PDB file of C-alpha atoms in Angstrom:
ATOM      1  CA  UNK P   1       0.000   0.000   0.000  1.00 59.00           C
ATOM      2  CA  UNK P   2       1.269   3.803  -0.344  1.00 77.00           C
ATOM      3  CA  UNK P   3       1.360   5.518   2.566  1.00 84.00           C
ATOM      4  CA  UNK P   4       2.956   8.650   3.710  1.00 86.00           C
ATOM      5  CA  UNK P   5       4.087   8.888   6.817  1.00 88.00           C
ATOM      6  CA  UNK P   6       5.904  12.416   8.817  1.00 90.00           C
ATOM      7  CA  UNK P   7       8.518  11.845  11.243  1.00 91.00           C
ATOM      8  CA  UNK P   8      11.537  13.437  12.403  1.00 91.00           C
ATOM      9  CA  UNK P   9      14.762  13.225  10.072  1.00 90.00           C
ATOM     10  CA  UNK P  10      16.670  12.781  13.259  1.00 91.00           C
ATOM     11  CA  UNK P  11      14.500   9.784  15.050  1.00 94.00           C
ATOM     12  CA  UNK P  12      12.905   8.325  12.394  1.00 95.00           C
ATOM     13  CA  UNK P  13      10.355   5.330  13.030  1.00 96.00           C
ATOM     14  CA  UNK P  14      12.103   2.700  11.291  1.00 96.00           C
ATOM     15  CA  UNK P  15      14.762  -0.499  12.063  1.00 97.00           C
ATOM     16  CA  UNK P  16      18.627  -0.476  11.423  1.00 97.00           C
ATOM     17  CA  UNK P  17      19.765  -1.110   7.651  1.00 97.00           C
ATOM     18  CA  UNK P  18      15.721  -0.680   6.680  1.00 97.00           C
ATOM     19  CA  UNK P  19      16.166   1.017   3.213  1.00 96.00           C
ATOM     20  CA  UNK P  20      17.942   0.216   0.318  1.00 95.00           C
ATOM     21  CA  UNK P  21      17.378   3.521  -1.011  1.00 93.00           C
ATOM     22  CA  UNK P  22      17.432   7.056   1.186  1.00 92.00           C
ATOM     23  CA  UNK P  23      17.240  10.452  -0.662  1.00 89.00           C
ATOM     24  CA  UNK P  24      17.588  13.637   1.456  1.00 88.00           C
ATOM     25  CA  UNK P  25      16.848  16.007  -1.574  1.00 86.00           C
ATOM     26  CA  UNK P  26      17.167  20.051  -0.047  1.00 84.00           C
ATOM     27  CA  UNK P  27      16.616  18.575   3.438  1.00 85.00           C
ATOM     28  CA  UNK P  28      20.232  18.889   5.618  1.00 84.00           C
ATOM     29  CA  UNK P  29      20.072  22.465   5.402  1.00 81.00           C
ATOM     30  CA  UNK P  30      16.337  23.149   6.828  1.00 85.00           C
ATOM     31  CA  UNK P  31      17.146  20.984   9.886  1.00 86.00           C
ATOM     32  CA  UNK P  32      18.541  22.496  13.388  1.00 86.00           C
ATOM     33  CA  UNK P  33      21.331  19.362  13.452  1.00 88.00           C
ATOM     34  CA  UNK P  34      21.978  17.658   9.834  1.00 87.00           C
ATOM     35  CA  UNK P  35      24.656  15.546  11.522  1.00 87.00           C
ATOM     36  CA  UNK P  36      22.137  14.036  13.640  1.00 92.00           C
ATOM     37  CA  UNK P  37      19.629  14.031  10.622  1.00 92.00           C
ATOM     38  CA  UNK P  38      22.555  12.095   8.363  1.00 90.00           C
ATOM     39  CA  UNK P  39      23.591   9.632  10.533  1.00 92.00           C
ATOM     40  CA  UNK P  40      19.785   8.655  11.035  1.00 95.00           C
ATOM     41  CA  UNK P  41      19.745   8.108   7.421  1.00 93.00           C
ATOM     42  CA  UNK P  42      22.476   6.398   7.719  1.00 93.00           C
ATOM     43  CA  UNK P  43      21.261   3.985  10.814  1.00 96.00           C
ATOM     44  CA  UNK P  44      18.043   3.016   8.670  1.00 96.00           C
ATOM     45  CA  UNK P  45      19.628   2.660   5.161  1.00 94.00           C
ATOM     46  CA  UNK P  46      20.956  -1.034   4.067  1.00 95.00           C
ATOM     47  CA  UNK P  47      24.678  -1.730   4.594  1.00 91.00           C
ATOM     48  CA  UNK P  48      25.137  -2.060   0.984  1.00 90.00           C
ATOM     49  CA  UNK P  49      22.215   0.668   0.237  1.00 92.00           C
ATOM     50  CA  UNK P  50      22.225   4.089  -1.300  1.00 90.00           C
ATOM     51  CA  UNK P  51      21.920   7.502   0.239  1.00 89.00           C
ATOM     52  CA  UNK P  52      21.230  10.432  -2.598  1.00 86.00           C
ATOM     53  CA  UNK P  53      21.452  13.863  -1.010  1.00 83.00           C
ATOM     54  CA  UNK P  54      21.117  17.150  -2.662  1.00 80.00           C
ATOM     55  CA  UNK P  55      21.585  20.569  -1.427  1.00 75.00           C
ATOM     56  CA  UNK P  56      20.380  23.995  -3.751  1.00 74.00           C
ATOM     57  CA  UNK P  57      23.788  24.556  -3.917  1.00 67.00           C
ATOM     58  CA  UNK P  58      27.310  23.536  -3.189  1.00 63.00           C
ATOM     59  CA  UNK P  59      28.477  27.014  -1.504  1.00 62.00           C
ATOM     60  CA  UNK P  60      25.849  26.107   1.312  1.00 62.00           C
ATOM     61  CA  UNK P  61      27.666  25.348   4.859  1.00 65.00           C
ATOM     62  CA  UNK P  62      26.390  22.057   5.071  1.00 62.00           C
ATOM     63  CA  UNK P  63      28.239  21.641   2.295  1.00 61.00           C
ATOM     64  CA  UNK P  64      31.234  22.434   3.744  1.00 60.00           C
ATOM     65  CA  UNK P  65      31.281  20.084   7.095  1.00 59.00           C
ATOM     66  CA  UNK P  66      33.567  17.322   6.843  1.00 54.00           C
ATOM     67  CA  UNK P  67      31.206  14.167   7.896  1.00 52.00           C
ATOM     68  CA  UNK P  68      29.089  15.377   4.645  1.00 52.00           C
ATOM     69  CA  UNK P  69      32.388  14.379   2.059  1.00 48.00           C
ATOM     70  CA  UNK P  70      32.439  11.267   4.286  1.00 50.00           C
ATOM     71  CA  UNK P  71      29.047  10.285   4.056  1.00 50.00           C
ATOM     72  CA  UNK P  72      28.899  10.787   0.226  1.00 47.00           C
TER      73      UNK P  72
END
């Protein structure tokens, strides 16, 4: 069934290594603590999955934070 469902990017309702697939498309710079927000995507995606994640642009200080090269 489709379903949409609003949570919290940094507690989100689902197990460890649930997703294959995680896109965070414009979403680490709206939130208060994109560390916390990425490593929840990163708790709930696959160990072999995918993460996409855009930003509207690469000057953007998210951008710039080291974890965010070693995530992607």
């Amino acid at each position: 069934t489709d379903k949409a469902l609003v949570a919290d990017a940094k507690k989100l309702p689902f197990k460890d290594n649930f997703f294959g697939i995680v896109l965070l498309s414009d979403v680490l710079e709206h939130i208060s603590n994109p560390k916390q927000a990425a490593d929840e995507a990163l708790r709930v995606t696959k160990k072999n999955g995918l993460i996409l994640e855009t930003v509207p642009n690469d000057w953007h200080p998210v951008v710039k934070f080291s974890w965010v090269r070693k995530l992607f």
